[in-house]
Coordinates of N, CA and C and ligand atoms in Angstrom, one line a residue:
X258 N 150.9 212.3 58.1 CA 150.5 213.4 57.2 C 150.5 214.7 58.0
X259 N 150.9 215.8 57.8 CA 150.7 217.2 57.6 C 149.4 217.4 58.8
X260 N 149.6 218.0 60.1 CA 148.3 218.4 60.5 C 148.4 219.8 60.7
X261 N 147.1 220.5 60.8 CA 147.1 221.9 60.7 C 146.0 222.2 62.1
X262 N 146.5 223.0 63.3 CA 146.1 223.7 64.1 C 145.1 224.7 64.1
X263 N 144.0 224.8 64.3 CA 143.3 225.8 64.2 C 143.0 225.9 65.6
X264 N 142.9 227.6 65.7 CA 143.1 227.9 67.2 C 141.6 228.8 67.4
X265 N 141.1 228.6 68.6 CA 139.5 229.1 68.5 C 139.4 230.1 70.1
X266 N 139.1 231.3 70.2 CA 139.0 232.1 71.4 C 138.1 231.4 72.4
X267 N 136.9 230.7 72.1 CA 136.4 230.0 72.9 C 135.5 228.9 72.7
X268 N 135.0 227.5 73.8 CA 135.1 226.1 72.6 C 133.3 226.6 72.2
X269 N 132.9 227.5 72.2 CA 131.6 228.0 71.8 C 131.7 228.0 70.1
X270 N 133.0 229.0 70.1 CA 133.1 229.6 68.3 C 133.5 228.0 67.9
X271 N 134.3 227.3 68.4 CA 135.3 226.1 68.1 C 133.6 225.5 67.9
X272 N 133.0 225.1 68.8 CA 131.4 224.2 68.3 C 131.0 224.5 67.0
X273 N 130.5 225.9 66.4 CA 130.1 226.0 65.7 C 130.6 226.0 64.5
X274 N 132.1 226.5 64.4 CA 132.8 226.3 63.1 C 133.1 225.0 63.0
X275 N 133.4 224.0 63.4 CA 133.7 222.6 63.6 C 132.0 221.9 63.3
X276 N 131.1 222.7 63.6 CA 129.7 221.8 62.7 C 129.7 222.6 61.6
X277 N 129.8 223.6 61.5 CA 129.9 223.9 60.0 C 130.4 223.2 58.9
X278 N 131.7 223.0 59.5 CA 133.0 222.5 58.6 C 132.2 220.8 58.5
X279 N 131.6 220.2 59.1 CA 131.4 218.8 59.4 C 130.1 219.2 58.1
X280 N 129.0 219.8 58.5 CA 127.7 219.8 57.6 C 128.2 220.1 55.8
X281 N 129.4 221.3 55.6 CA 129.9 221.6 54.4 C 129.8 219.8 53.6
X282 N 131.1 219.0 54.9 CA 131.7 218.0 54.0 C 130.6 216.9 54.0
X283 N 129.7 216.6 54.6 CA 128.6 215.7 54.4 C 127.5 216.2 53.6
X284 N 127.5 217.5 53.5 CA 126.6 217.6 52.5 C 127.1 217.4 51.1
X285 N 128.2 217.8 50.9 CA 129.1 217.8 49.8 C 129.2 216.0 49.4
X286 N 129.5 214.9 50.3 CA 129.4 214.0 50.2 C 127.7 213.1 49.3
X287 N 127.1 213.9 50.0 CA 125.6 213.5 49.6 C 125.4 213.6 47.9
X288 N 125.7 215.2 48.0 CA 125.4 215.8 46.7 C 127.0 214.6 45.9
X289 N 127.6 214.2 46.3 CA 128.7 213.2 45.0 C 128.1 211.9 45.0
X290 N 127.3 211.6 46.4 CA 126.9 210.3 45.8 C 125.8 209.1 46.5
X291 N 125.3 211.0 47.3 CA 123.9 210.4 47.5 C 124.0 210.0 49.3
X292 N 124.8 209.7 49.6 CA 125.1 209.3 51.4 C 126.5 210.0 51.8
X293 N 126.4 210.0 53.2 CA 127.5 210.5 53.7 C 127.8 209.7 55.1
X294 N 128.9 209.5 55.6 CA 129.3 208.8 57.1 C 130.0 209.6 57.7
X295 N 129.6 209.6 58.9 CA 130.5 210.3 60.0 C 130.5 209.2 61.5
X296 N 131.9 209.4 61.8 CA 132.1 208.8 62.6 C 132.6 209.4 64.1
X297 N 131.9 209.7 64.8 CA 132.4 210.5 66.2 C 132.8 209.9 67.5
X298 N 134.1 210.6 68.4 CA 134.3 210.3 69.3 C 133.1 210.4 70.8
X299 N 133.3 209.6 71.8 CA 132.9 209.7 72.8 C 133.5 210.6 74.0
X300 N 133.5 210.5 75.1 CA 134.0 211.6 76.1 C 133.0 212.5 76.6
X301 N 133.7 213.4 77.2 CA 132.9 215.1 77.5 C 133.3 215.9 76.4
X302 N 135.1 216.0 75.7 CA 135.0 217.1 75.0 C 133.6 217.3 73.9
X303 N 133.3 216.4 73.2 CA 132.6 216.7 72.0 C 130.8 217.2 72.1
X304 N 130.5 217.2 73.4 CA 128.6 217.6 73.5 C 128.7 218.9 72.9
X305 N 129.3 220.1 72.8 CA 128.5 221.0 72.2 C 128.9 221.4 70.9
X306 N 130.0 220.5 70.4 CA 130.2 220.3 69.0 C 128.8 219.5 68.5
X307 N 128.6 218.2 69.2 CA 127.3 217.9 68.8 C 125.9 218.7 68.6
X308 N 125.9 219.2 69.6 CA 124.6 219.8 69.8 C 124.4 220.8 68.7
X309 N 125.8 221.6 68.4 CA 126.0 223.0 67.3 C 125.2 222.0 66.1
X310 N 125.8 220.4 65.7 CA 125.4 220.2 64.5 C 124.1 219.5 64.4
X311 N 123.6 219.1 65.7 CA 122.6 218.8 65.4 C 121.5 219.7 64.6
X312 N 121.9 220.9 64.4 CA 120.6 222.2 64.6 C 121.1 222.5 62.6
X313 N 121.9 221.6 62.1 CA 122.7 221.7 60.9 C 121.6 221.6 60.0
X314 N 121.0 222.1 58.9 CA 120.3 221.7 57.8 C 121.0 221.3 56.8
X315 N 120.6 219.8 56.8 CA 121.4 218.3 56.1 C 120.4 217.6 55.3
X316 N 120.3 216.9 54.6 CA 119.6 215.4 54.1 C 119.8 214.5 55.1
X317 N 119.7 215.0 56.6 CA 120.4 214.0 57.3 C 119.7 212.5 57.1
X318 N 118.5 212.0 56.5 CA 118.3 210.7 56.3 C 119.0 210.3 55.7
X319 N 120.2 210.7 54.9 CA 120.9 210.4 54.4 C 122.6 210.6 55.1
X320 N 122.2 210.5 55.9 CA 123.7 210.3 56.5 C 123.5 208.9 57.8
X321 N 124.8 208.3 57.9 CA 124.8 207.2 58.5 C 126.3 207.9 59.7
X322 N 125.5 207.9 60.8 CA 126.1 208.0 62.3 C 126.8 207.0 62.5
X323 N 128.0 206.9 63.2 CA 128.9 205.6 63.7 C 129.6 206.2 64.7
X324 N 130.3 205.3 65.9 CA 131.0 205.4 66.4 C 132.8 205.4 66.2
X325 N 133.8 206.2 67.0 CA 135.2 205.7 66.4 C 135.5 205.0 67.4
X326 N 134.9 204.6 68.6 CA 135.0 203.8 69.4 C 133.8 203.8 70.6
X327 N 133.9 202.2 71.1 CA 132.5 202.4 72.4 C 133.2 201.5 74.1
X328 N 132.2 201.8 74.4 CA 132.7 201.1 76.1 C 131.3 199.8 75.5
X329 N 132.5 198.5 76.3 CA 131.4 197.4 76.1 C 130.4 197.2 77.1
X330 N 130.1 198.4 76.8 CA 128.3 198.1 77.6 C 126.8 198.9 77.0
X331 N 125.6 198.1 77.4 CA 124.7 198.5 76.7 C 124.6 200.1 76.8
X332 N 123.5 200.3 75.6 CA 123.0 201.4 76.0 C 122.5 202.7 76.7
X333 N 122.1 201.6 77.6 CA 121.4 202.5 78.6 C 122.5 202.8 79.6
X334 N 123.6 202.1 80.0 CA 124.9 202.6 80.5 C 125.1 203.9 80.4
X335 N 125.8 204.5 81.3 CA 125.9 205.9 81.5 C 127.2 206.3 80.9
X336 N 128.0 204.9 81.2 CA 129.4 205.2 80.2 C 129.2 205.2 78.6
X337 N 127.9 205.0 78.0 CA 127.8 204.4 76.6 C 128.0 205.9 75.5
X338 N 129.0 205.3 74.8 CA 128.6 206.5 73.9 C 127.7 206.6 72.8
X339 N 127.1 205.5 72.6 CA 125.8 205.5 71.8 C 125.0 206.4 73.0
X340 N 124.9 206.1 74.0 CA 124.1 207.5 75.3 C 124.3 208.6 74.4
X341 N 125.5 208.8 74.8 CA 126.1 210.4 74.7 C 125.8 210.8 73.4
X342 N 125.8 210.1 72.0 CA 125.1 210.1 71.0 C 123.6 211.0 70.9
X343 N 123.3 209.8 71.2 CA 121.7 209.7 71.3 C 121.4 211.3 71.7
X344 N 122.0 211.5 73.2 CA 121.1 212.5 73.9 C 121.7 213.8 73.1
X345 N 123.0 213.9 72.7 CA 123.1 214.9 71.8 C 123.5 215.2 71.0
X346 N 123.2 214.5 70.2 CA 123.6 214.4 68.7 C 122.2 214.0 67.8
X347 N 121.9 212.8 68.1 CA 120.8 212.2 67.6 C 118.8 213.3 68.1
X348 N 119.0 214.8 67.6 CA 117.9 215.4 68.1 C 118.2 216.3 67.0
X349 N 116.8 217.5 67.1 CA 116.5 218.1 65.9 C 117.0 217.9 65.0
X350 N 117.5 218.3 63.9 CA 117.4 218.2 62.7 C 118.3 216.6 62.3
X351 N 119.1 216.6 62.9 CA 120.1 215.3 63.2 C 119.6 213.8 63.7
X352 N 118.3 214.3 64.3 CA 117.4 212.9 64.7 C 117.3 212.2 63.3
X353 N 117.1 212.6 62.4 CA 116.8 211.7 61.4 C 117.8 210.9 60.6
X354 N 119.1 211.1 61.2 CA 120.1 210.2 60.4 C 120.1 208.9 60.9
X355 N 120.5 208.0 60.6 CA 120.7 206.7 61.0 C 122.2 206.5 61.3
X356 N 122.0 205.6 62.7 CA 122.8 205.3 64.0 C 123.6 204.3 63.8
X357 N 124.5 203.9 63.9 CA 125.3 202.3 63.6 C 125.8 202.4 64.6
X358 N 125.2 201.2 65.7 CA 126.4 201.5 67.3 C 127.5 200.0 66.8
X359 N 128.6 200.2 67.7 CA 129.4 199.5 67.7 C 129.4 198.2 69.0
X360 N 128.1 198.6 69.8 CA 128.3 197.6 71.1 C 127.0 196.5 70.4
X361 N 127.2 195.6 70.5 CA 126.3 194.0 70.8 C 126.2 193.5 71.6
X362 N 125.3 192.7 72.1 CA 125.3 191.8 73.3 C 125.9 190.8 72.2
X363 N 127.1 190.4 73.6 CA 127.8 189.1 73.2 C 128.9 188.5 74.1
X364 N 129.2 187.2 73.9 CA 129.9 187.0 75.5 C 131.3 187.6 75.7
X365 N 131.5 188.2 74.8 CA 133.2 188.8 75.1 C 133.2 189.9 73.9
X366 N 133.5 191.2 74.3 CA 134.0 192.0 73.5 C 134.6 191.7 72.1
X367 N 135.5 190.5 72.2 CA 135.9 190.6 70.5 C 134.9 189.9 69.8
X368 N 133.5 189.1 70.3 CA 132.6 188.6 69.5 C 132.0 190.1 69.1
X369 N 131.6 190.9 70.0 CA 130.8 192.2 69.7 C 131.6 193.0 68.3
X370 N 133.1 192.8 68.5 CA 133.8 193.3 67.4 C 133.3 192.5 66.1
X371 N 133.6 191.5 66.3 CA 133.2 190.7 65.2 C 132.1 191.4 64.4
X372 N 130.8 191.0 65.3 CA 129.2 191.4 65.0 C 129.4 193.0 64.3
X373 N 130.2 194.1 64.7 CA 130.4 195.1 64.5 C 131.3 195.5 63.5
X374 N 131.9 195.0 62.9 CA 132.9 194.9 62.0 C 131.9 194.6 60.7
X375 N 131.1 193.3 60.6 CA 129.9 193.1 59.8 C 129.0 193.8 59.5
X376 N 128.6 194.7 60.4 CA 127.3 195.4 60.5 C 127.9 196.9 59.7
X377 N 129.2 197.4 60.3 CA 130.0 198.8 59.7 C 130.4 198.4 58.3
X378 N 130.5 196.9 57.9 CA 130.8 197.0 56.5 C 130.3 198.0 55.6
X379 N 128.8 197.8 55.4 CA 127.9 198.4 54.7 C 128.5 199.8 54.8
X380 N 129.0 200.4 55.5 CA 129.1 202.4 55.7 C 130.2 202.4 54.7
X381 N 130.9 201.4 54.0 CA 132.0 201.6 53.0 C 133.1 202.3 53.3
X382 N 134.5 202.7 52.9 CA 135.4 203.5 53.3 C 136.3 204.2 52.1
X383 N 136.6 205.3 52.2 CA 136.6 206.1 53.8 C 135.3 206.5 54.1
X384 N 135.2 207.0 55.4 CA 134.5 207.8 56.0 C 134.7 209.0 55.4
X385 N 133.2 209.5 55.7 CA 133.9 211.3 55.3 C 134.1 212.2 56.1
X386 N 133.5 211.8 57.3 CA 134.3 212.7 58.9 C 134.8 211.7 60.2
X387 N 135.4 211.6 60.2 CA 136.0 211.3 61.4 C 136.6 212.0 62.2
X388 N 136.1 212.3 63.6 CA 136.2 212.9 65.0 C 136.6 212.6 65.9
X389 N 138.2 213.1 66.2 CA 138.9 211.8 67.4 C 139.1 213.1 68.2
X390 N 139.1 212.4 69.5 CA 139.3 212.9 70.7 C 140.8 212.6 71.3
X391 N 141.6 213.3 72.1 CA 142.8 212.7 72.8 C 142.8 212.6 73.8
X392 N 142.9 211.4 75.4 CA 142.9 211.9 76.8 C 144.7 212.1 76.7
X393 N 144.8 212.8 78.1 CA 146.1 213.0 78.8 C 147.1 212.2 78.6
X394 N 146.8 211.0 78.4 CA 148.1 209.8 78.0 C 148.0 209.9 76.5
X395 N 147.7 210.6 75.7 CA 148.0 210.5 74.2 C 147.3 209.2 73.7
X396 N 146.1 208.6 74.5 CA 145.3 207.8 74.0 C 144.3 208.3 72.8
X397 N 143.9 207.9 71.5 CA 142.7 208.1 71.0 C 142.0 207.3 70.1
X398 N 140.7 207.3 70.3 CA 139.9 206.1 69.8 C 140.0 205.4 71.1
X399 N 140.2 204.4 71.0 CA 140.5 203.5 72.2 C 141.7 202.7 72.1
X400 N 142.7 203.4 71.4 CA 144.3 203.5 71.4 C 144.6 203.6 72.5
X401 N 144.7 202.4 73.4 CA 145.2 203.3 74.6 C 146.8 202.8 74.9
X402 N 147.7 203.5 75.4 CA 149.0 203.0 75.9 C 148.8 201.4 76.5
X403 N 149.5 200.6 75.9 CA 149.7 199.4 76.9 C 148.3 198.5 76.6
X404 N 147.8 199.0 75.3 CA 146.3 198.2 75.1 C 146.9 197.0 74.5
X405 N 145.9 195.9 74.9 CA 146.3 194.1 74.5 C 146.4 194.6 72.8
X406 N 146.0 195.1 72.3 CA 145.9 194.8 70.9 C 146.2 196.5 70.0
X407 N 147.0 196.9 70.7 CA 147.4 198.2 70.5 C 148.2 197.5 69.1
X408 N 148.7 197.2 68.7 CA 149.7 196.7 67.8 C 149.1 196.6 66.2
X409 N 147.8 196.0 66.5 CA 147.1 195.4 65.4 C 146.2 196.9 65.3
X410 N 145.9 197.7 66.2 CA 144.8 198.5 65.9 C 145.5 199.7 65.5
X411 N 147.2 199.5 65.0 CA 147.4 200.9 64.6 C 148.8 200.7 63.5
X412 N 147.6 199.6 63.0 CA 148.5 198.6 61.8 C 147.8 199.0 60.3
X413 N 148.3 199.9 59.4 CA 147.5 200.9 58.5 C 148.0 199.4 57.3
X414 N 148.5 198.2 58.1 CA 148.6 197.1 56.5 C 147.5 196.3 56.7
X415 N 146.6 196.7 58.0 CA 145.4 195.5 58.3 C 144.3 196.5 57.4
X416 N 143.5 195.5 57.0 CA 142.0 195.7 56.7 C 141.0 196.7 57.9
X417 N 140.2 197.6 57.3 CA 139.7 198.2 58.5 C 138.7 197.3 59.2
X418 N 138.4 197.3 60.4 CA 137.6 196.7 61.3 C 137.5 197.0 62.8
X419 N 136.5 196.8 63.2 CA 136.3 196.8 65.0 C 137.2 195.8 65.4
X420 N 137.8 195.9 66.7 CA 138.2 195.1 67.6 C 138.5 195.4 69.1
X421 N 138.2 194.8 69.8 CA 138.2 194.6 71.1 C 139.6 195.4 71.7
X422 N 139.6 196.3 72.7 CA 141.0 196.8 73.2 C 140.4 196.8 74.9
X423 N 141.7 195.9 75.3 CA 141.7 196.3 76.8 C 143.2 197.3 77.3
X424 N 142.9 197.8 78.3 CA 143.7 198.9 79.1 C 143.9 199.4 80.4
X425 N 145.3 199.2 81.6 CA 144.2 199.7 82.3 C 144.0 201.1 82.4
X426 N 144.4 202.0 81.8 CA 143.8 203.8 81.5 C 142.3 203.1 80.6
X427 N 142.0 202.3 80.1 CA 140.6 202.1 79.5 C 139.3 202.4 80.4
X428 N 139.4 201.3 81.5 CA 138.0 201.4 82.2 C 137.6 199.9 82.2
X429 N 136.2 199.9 81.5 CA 135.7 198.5 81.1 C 136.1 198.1 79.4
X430 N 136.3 196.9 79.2 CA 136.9 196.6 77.7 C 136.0 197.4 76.7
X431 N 137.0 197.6 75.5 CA 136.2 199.0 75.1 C 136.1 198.1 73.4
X432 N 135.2 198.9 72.3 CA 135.4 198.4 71.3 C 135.5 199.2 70.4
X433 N 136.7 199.5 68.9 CA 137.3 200.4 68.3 C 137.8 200.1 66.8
X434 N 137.5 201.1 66.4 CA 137.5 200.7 64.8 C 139.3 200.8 64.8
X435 N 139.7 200.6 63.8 CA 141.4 200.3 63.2 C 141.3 201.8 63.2
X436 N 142.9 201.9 63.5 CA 143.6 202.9 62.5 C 143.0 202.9 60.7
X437 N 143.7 201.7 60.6 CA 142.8 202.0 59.3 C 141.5 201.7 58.5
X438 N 140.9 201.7 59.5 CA 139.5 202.6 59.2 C 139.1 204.2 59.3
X439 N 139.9 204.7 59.9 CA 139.9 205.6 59.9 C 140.7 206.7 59.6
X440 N 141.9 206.2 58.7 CA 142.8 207.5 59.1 C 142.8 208.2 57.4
X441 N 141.8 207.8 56.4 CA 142.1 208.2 55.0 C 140.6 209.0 55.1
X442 N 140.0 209.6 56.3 CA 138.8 210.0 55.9 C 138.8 211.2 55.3
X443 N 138.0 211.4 54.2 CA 138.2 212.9 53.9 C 138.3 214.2 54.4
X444 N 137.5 214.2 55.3 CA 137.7 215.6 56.5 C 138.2 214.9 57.9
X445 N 139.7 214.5 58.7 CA 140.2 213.8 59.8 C 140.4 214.8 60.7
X446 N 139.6 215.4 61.8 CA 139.5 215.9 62.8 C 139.7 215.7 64.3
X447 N 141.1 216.3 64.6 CA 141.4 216.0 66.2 C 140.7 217.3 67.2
X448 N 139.8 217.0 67.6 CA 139.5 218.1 68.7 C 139.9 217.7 70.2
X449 N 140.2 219.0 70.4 CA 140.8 218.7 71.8 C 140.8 220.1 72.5
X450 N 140.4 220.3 74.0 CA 140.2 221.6 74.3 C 140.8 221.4 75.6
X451 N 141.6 223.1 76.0 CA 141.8 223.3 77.3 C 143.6 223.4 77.4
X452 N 144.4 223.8 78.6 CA 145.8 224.0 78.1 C 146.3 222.5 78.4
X453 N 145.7 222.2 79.0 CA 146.6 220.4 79.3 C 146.6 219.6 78.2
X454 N 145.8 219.5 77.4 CA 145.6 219.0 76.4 C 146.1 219.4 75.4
X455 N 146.5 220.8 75.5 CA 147.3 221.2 74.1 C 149.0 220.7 74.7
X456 N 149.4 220.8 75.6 CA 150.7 220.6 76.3 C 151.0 218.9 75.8
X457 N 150.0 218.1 75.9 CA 150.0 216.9 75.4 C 150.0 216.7 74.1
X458 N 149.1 217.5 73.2 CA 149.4 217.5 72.4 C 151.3 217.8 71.8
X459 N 151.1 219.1 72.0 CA 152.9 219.6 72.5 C 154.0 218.3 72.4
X460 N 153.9 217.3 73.3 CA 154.6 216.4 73.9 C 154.6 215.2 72.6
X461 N 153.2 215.2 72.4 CA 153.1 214.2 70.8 C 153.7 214.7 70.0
X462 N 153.7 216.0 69.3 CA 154.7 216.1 68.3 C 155.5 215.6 68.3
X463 N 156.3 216.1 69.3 CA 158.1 215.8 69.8 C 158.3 214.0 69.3
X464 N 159.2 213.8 69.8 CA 160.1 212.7 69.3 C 159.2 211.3 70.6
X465 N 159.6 210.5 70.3 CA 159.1 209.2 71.0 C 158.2 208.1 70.1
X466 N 158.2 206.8 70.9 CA 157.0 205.5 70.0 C 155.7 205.7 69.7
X467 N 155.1 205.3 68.8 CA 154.1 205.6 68.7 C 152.9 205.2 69.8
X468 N 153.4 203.9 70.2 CA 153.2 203.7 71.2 C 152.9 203.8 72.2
X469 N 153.9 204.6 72.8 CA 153.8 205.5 74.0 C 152.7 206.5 73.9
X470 N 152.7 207.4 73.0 CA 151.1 208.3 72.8 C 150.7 208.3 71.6
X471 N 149.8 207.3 71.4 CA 149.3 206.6 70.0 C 148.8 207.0 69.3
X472 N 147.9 208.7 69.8 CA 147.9 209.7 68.9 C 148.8 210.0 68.0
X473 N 150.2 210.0 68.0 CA 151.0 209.8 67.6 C 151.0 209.1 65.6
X474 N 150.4 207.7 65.6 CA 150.2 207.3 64.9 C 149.2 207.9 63.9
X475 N 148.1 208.6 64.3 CA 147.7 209.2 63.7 C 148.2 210.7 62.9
X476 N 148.8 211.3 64.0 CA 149.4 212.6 63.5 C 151.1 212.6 62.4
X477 N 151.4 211.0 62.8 CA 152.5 210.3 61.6 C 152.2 210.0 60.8
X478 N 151.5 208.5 60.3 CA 150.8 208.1 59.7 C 149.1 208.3 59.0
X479 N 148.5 209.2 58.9 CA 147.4 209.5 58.7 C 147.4 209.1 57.1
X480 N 146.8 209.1 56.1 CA 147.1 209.6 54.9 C 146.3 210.7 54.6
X481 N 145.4 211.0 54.9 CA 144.7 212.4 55.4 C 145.2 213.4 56.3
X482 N 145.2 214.5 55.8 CA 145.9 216.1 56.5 C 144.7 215.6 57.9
X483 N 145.3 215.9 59.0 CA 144.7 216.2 60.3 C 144.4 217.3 60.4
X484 N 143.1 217.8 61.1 CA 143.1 219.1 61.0 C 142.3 219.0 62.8
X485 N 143.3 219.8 63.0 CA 143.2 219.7 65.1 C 142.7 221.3 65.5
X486 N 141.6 220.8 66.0 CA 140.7 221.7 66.4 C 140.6 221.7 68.2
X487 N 141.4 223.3 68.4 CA 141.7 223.6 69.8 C 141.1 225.1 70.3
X488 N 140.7 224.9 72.0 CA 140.2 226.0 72.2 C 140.9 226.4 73.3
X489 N 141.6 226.9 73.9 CA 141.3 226.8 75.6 C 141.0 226.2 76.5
Ligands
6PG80 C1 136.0 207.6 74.6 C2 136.6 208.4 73.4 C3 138.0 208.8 73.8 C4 138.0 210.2 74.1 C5 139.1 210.7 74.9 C6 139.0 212.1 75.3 O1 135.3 206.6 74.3 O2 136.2 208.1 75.7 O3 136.4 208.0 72.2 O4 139.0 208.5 72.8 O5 137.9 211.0 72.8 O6 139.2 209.8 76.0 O7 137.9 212.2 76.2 P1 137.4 213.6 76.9 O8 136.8 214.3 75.8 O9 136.4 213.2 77.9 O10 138.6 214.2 77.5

């Protein structure tokens, strides 16, 4: 699908117009049908996109938080992005939404998938925001180049669900909703900041597998307009 570039002087203005645009379509969601989902990336790029919308006046009890992907470890882990959540996102006005993490204690990541795939049912689909991040290898979500199960997780004929991706650009085994769970959301948002990251970006347009920068598959196959939000 069609992505559109919006270009921001600094990731300050990019925070705030990016919660704006986020609070418009969740509220807009609420007011059609009473709830709204959003589902956000982990990393560093996204804390002061968080923080801009935490300060958002929302129904936020009426919004259900999710992740687009997690590291398989608890909470209190420093790698966790339910953490990264929590500490900024989940405060003022925003504390009051409800959290859906994707990590479980369980003996292997694809059981956590499992348990997580069940539990995300309930948030129905699509989503109405989803927020993907891209690293340097054109990984996103936890699409990563060379992941055991890269194949299935960016297979828009599977049913949406969590599942287990290992990598080694991953880290520790990570846990990640489908492609298609995510790629028909009504507002689909790539944020990504800084010149490396646009140069990569750059590189994804261009010709190659999807595979190779699996961003890729989103910015081909999406059925939702992408809308890629860049700052410097
Ligand atoms: C994660 C994210 C991942 C992230 C990219 C970019 O769990 O790390 O979901 O896909 O968006 O790795 O991360 P940075 O924002 O830290 O560059």
């Amino acid at each position: 699908m069609v992505s559109h570039l919006k270009t921001f002087d600094d990731r300050k203005l990019l925070a705030e117009s990016l919660a704006d645009a986020v609070a418009a379509t969740l509220a807009a969601a609420i007011d059609a049908r009473g709830q709204a989902v959003l589902a956000v990336s982990g990393g560093s790029t996204p804390k002061a996109f968080f923080q801009a919308l935490s300060t958002r006046a929302l129904d936020w009890e009426k919004v259900a938080i999710t992740l687009v992907d997690e590291r398989f470890v608890p909470a209190d882990n420093p790698r966790s992005n339910h953490l990264l959540v929590a500490e900024n996102l989940l405060k003022n006005a925003a504390a009051a939404a409800e959290f859906v993490p994707l990590y479980h204690q369980a003996e292997t990541a694809e059981e956590a998938g499992r348990l997580a795939t069940e539990e995300t049912a309930e948030l129905g689909s699509p989503f109405d925001v989803v927020i993907l991040g891209m690293g340097n290898d054109g990984h996103t979500a936890s699409f990563f180049p060379g992941g055991d199960n890269l194949e299935r997780a960016l297979d828009l004929g599977l049913p949406p669900e969590v599942i287990a991706m290992e990598a080694e650009g991953a880290g520790e085994p990570r846990l990640t909703f489908t492609l298609s769970a995510l790629d028909d959301a009504e507002l689909l948002v790539l944020h990504i900041e800084g010149a490396e990251k646009k140069a990569v970006l750059d590189k994804a347009l261009g010709d190659g597998a999807d595979a190779e920068m699996p961003i890729r598959a989103v910015l081909r196959h999406a059925s939702s307009p992408v809308s890629i939000y860049w700052a410097p």
